[in-house]
CSV table of C-alpha atoms in Angstrom, one decimal:
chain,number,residue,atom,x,y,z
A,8,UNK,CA,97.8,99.3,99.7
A,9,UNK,CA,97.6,101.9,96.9
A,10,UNK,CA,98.8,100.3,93.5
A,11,UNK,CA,102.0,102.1,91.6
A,12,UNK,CA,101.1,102.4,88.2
A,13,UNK,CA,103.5,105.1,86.6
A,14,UNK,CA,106.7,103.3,88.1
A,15,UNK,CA,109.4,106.0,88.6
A,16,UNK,CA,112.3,104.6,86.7
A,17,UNK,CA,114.9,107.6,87.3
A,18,UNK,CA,114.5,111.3,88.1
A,19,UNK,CA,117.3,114.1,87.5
A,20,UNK,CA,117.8,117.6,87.9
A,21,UNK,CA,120.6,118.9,86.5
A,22,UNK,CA,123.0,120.5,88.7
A,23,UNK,CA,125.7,121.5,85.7
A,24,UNK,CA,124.8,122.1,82.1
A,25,UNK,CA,124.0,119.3,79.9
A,26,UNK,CA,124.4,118.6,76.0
A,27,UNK,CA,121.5,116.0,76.6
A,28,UNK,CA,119.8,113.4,79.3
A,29,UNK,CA,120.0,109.3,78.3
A,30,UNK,CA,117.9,106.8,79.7
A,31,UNK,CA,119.8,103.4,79.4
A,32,UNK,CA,119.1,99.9,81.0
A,33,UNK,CA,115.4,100.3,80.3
A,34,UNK,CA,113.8,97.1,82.2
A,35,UNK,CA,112.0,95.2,79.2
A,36,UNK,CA,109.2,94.3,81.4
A,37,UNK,CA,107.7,97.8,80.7
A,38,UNK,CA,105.8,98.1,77.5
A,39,UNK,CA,105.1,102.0,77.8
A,40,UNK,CA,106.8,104.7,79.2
A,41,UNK,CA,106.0,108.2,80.5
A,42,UNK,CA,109.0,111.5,80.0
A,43,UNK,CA,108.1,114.4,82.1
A,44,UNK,CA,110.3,117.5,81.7
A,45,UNK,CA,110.4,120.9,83.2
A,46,UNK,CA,113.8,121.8,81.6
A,47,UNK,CA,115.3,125.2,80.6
A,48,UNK,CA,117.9,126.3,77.9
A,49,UNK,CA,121.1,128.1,78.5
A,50,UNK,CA,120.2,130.7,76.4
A,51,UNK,CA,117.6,131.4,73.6
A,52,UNK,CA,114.9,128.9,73.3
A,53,UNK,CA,115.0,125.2,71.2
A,54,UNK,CA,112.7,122.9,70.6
A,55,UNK,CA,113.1,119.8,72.6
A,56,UNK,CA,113.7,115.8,71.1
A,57,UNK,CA,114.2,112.2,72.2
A,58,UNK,CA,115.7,109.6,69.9
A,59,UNK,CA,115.8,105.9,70.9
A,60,UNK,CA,118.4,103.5,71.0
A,61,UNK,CA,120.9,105.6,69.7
A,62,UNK,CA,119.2,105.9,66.8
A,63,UNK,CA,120.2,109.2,64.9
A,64,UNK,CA,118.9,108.7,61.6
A,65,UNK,CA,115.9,110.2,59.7
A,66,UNK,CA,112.9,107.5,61.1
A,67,UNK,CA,111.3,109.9,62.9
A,68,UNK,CA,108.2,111.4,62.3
A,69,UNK,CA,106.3,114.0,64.6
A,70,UNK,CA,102.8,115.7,63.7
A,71,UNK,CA,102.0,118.9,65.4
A,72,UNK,CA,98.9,121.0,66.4
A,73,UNK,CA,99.1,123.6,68.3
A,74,UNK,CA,97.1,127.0,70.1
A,75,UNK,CA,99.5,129.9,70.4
A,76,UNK,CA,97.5,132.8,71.7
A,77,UNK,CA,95.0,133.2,69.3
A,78,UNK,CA,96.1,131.5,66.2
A,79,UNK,CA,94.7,127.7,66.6
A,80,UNK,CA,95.7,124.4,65.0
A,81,UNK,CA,98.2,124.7,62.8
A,82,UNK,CA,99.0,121.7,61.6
A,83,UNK,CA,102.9,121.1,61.1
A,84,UNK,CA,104.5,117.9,59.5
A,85,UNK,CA,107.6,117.0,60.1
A,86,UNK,CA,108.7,114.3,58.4
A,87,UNK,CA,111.5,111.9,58.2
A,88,UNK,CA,113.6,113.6,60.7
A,89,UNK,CA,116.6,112.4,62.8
A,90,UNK,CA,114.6,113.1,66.6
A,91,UNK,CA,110.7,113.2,67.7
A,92,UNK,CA,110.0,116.5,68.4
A,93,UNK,CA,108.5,116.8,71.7
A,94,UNK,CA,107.4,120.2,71.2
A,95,UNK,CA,106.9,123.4,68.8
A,96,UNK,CA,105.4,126.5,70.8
A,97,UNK,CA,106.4,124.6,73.8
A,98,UNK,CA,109.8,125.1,73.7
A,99,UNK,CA,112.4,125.6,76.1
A,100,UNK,CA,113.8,129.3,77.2
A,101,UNK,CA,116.3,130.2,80.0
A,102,UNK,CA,113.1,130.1,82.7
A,103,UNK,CA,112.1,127.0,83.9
A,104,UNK,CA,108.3,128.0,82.3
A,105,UNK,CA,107.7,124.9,80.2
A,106,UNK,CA,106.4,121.4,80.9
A,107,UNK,CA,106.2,118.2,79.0
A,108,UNK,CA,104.7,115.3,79.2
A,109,UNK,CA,105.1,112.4,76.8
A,110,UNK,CA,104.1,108.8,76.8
A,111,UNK,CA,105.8,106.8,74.9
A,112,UNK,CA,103.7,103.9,73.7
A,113,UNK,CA,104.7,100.3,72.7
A,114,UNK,CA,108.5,101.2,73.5
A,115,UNK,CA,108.8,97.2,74.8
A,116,UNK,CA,107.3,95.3,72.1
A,117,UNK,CA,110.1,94.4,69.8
A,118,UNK,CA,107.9,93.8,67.2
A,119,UNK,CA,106.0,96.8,66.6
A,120,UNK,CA,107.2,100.2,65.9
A,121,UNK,CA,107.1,103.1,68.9
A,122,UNK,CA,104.7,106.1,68.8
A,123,UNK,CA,104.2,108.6,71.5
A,124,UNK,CA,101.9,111.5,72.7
A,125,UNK,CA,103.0,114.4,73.7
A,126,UNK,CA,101.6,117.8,75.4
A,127,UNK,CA,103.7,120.4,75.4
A,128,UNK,CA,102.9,123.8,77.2
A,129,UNK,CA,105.1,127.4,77.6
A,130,UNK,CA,101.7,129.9,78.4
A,131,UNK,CA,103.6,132.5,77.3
A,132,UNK,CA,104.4,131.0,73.8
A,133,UNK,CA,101.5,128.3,73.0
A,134,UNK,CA,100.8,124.9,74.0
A,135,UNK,CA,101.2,121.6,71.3
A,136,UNK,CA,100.0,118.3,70.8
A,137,UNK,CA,102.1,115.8,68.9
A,138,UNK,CA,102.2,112.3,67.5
A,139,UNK,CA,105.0,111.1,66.6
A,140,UNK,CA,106.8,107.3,65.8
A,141,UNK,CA,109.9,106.1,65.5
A,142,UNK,CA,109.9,103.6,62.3
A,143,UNK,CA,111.9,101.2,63.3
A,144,UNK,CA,110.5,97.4,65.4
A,145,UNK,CA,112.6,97.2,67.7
A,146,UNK,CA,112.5,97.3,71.9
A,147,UNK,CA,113.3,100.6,73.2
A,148,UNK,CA,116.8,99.9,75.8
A,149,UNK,CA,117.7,103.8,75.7
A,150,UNK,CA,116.0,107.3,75.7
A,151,UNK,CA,118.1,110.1,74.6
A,152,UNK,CA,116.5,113.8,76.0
A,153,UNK,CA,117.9,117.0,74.4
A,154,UNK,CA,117.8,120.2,73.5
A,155,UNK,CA,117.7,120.3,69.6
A,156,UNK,CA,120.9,122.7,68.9
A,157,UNK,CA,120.7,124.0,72.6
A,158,UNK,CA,122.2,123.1,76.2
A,159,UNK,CA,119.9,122.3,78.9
A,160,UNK,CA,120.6,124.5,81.8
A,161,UNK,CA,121.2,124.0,85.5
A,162,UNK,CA,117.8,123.0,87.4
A,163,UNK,CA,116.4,120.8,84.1
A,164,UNK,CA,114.4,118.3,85.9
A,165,UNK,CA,113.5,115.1,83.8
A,166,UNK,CA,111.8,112.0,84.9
A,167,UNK,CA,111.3,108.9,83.4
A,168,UNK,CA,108.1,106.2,84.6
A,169,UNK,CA,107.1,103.0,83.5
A,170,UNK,CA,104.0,101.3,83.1
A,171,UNK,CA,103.7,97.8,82.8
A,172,UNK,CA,100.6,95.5,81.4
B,21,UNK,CA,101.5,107.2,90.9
B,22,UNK,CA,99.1,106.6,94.4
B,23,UNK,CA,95.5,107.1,94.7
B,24,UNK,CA,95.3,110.4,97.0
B,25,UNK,CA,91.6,110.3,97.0
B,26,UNK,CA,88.5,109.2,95.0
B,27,UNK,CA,85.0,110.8,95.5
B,28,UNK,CA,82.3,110.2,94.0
B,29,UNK,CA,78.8,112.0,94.1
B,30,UNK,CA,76.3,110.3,95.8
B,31,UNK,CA,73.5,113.4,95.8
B,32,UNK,CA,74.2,116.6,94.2
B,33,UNK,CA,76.3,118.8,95.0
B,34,UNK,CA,77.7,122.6,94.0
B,35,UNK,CA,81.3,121.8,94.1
B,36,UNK,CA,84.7,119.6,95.1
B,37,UNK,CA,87.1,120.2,97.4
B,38,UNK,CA,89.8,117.7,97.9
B,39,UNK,CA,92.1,119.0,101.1
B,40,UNK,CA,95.4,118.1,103.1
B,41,UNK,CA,97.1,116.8,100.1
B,42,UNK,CA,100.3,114.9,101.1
B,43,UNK,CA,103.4,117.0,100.3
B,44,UNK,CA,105.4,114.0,100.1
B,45,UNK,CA,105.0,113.1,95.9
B,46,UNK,CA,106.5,115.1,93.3
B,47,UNK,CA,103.2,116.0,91.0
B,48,UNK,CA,100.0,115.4,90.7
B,49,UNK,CA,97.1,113.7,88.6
B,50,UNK,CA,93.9,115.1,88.5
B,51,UNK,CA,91.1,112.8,86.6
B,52,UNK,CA,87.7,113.9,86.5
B,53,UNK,CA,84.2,112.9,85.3
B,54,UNK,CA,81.7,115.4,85.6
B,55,UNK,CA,78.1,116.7,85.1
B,56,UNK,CA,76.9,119.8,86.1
B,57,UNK,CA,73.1,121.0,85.7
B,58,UNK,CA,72.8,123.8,83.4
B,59,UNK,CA,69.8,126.4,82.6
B,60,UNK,CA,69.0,126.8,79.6
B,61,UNK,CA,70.8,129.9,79.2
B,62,UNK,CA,74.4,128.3,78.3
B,63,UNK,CA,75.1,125.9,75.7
B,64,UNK,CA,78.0,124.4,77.1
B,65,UNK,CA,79.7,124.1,80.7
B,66,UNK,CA,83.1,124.8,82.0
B,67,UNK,CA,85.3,123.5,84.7
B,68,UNK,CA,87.2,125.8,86.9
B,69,UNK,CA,90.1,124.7,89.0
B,70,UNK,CA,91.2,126.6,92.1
B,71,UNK,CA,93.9,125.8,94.3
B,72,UNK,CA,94.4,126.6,98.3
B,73,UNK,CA,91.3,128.7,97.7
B,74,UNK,CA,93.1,131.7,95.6
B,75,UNK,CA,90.5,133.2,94.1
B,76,UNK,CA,92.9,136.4,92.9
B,77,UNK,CA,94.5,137.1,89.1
B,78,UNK,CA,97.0,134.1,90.0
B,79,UNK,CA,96.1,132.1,86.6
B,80,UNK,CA,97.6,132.0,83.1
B,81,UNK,CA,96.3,129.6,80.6
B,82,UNK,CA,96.9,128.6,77.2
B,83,UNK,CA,93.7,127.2,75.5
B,84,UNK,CA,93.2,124.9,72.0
B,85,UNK,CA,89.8,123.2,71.8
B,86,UNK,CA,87.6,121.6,69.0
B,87,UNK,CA,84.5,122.3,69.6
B,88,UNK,CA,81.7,120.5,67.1
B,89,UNK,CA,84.4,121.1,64.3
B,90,UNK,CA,85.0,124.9,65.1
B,91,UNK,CA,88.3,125.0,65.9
B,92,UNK,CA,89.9,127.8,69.0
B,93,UNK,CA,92.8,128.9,70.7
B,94,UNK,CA,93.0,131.8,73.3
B,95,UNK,CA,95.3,133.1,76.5
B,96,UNK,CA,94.2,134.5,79.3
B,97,UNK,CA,96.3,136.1,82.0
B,98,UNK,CA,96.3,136.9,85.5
B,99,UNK,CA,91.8,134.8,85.7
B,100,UNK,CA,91.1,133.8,89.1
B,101,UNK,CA,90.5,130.2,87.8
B,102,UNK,CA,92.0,127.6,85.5
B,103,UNK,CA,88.7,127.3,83.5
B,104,UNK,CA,88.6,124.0,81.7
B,105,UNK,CA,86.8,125.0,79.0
B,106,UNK,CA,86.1,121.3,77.5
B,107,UNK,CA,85.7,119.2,80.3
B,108,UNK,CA,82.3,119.3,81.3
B,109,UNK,CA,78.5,118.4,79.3
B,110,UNK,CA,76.6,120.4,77.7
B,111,UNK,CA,73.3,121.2,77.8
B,112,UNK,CA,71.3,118.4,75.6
B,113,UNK,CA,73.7,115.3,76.8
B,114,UNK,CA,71.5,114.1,79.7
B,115,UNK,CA,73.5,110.8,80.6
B,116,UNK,CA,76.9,111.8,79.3
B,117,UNK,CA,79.5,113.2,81.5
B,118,UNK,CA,82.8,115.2,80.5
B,119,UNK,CA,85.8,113.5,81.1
B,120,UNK,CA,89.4,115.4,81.9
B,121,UNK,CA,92.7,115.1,83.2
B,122,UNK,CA,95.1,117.2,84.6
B,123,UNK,CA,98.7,117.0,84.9
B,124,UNK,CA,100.0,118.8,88.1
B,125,UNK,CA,104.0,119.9,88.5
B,126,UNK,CA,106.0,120.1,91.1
B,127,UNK,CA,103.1,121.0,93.7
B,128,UNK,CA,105.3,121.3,96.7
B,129,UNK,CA,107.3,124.5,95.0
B,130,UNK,CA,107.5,127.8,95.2
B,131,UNK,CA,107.8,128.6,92.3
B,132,UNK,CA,105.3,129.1,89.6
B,133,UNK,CA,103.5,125.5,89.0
B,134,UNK,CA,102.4,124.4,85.9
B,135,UNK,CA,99.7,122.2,84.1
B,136,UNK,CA,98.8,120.5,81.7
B,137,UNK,CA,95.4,119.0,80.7
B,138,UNK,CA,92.7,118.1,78.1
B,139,UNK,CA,89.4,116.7,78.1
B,140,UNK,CA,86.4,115.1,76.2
B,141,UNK,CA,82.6,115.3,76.4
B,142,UNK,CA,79.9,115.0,74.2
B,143,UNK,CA,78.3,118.6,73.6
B,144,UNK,CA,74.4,117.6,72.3
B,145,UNK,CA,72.6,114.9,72.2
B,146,UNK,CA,73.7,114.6,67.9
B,147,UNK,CA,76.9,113.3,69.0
B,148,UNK,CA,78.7,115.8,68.5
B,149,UNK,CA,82.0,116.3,70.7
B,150,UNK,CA,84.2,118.6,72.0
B,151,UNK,CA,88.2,118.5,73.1
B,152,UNK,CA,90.6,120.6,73.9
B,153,UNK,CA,94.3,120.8,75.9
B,154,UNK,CA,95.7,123.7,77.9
B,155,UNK,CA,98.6,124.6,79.5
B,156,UNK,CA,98.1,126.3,82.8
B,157,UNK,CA,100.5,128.2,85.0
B,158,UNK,CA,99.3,129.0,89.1
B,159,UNK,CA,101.7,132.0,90.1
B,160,UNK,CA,101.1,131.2,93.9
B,161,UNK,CA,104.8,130.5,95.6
B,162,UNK,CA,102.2,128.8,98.4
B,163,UNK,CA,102.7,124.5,97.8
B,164,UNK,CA,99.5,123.2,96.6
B,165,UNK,CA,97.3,121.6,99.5
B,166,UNK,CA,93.9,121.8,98.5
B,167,UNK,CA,92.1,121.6,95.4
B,168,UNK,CA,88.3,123.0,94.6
B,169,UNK,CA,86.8,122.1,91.4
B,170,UNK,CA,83.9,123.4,90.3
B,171,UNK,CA,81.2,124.8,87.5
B,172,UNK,CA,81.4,128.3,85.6
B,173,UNK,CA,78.0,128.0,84.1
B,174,UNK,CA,76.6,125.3,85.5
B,175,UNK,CA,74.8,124.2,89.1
B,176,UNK,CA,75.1,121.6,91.5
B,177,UNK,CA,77.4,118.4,90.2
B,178,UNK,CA,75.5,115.6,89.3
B,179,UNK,CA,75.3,112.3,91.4
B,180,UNK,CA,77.8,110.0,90.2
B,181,UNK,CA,80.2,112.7,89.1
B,182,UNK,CA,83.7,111.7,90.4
B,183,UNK,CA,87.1,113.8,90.8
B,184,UNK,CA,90.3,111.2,91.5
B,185,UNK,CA,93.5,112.6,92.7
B,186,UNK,CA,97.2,110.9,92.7
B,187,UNK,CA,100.2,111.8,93.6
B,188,UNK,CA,103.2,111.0,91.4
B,189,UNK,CA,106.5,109.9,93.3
B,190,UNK,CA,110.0,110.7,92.1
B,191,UNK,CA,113.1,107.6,92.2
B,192,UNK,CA,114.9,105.7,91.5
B,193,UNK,CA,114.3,101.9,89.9
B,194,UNK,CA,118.2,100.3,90.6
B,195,UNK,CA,118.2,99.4,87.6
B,196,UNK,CA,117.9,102.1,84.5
B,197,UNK,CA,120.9,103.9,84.3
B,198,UNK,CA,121.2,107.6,83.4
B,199,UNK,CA,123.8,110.0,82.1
């Protein structure tokens, strides 16, 4: 018998527009978990964030490099912000042309802050590799998804997985 | 995520072809370790993707890659391949082998499918390395049911090279709530 290792935890695609997706309930027994999005924007294009445990304040820092056509590696700090940013060239348009996948490392240990890893790709646009880490110790219970100033548009798909150790 | 199928090289061999892929997962991972014999005449290898055998302009890719320190990003539209261009040894790195992954959406659509992968191999035999992402896009409105992976520059595939394919299932846990 084949052995489950991303476990999927929840899977929606949005059938109305949404402000933004939350994960809630997380089962502690997972210490990491994976986001994949294919989401698209109502109109214009936004980057996309996740914040944990409700937790809107500025303990959020993301680190970006990124290849967009032919300008390579810039490398973009952002800093004490109020969301990881899950993408910069990737972001999110009215076509469902972007994908994201994120793990989110450490979210169960309640003792160690959370980082994750995210690839981010639009072809069109660029494609972005970010670290990121929310400064707070404390065990991720909730995954907020959104669009940063935007609305996610009918069809966003978002999954969540967990892995266990 | 399922082990589809895990092959490794036993003898050389010029490419790999994994077929009849379930349609019953939502995406798919792609994991490869690879060696390919190269001539002398390239420096470095590249892997090239192609799926259901579409060997037309149905491609786009997104490129960044470190390669020994030089630094690169490029597009290409409309290729008849998704060329890895990271994943695979160079010439000079006789017992190393490149290692990649690739991410694989919504396979079953038919719609445009997108990727996303990266990779590591040594390049020479001065440890140097090289790494690199890439987005991918396969225009195709045909599901993905075969898989062909192969060399740009290279020959035959080296015994003990290995491609592992899973499939990635969609649900729903009873328990994680979401709104």
């Amino acid at each position: 018998m084949a052995t489950e290792t991303y476990i999927p935890l929840q899977t929606i695609t949005l059938t109305s527009t949404a402000s933004s997706i939350t994960f809630s309930s997380l089962p502690s027994k997972y210490i990491d978990f994976v986001l994949v999005a294919k989401s698209a924007a109502t109109s214009s294009a936004y980057d996309q964030g996740i914040q944990f445990n409700g937790d809107t304040a500025a303990n959020y820092t993301s680190l970006v490099m990124l290849g967009a056509g032919t300008t390579p590696a810039a490398y973009i700090a952002l800093k004490n912000v109020n969301q990881i940013y899950l993408d910069f060239y990737g972001s999110v348009t009215p076509g469902l042309n972007t994908l994201n996948v994120t793990h989110i490392l450490g979210a169960g240990d309640p003792n160690k802050e959370t980082n994750a890893i995210t690839q981010a790709s639009r072809v069109e646009s660029g494609i972005d590799l970010i670290g990121s880490y929310w400064r707070v110790k404390d065990q991720v219970t909730s995954i907020k998804y959104f669009l940063i100033g935007g609305t996610l548009a009918i069809g966003s798909k978002i999954s969540l997985y967990g892995i266990e150790r | 995520m399922q082990l589809i199928q895990n092959y490794t090289l036993a003898s050389n061999q010029s490419f790999f072809e994994i077929t009849n892929i379930p349609q019953t997962y939502v995406d798919l991972f792609l994991v490869t370790s690879l060696k390919f014999g190269l001539s002398t005449s390239y420096q470095f290898d590249d892997i090239a993707i192609q799926f259901n055998g579409a060997t037309g302009n149905v491609y786009n890719t997104q490129v960044l890659r470190n390669r020994e320190g030089s630094i690169a990003a490029f597009r290409n539209s409309g290729t008849s391949n998704l060329a890895l261009v990271f994943g695979a040894t160079a010439l000079g790195a006789t017992d190393i082998f490149g290692s990649a992954s690739v991410y694989i959406e919504d396979y079953t659509s038919s719609a445009t499918k997108m990727i996303i992968a990266n990779g590591v191999t040594e390049t020479t035999s001065a440890q140097n390395v090289q790494s690199g992402i890439l987005g991918g896009e396969y225009t195709e409105s045909s599901p993905i049911s075969s898989i062909k992976i192969y060399s740009l520059n290279g020959t035959n595939a080296i015994a003990n090279s290995t491609v592992t394919l899973y499939g990635i299932s969609a649900g729903n846990d009873g328990i994680t709530v979401v709104s």
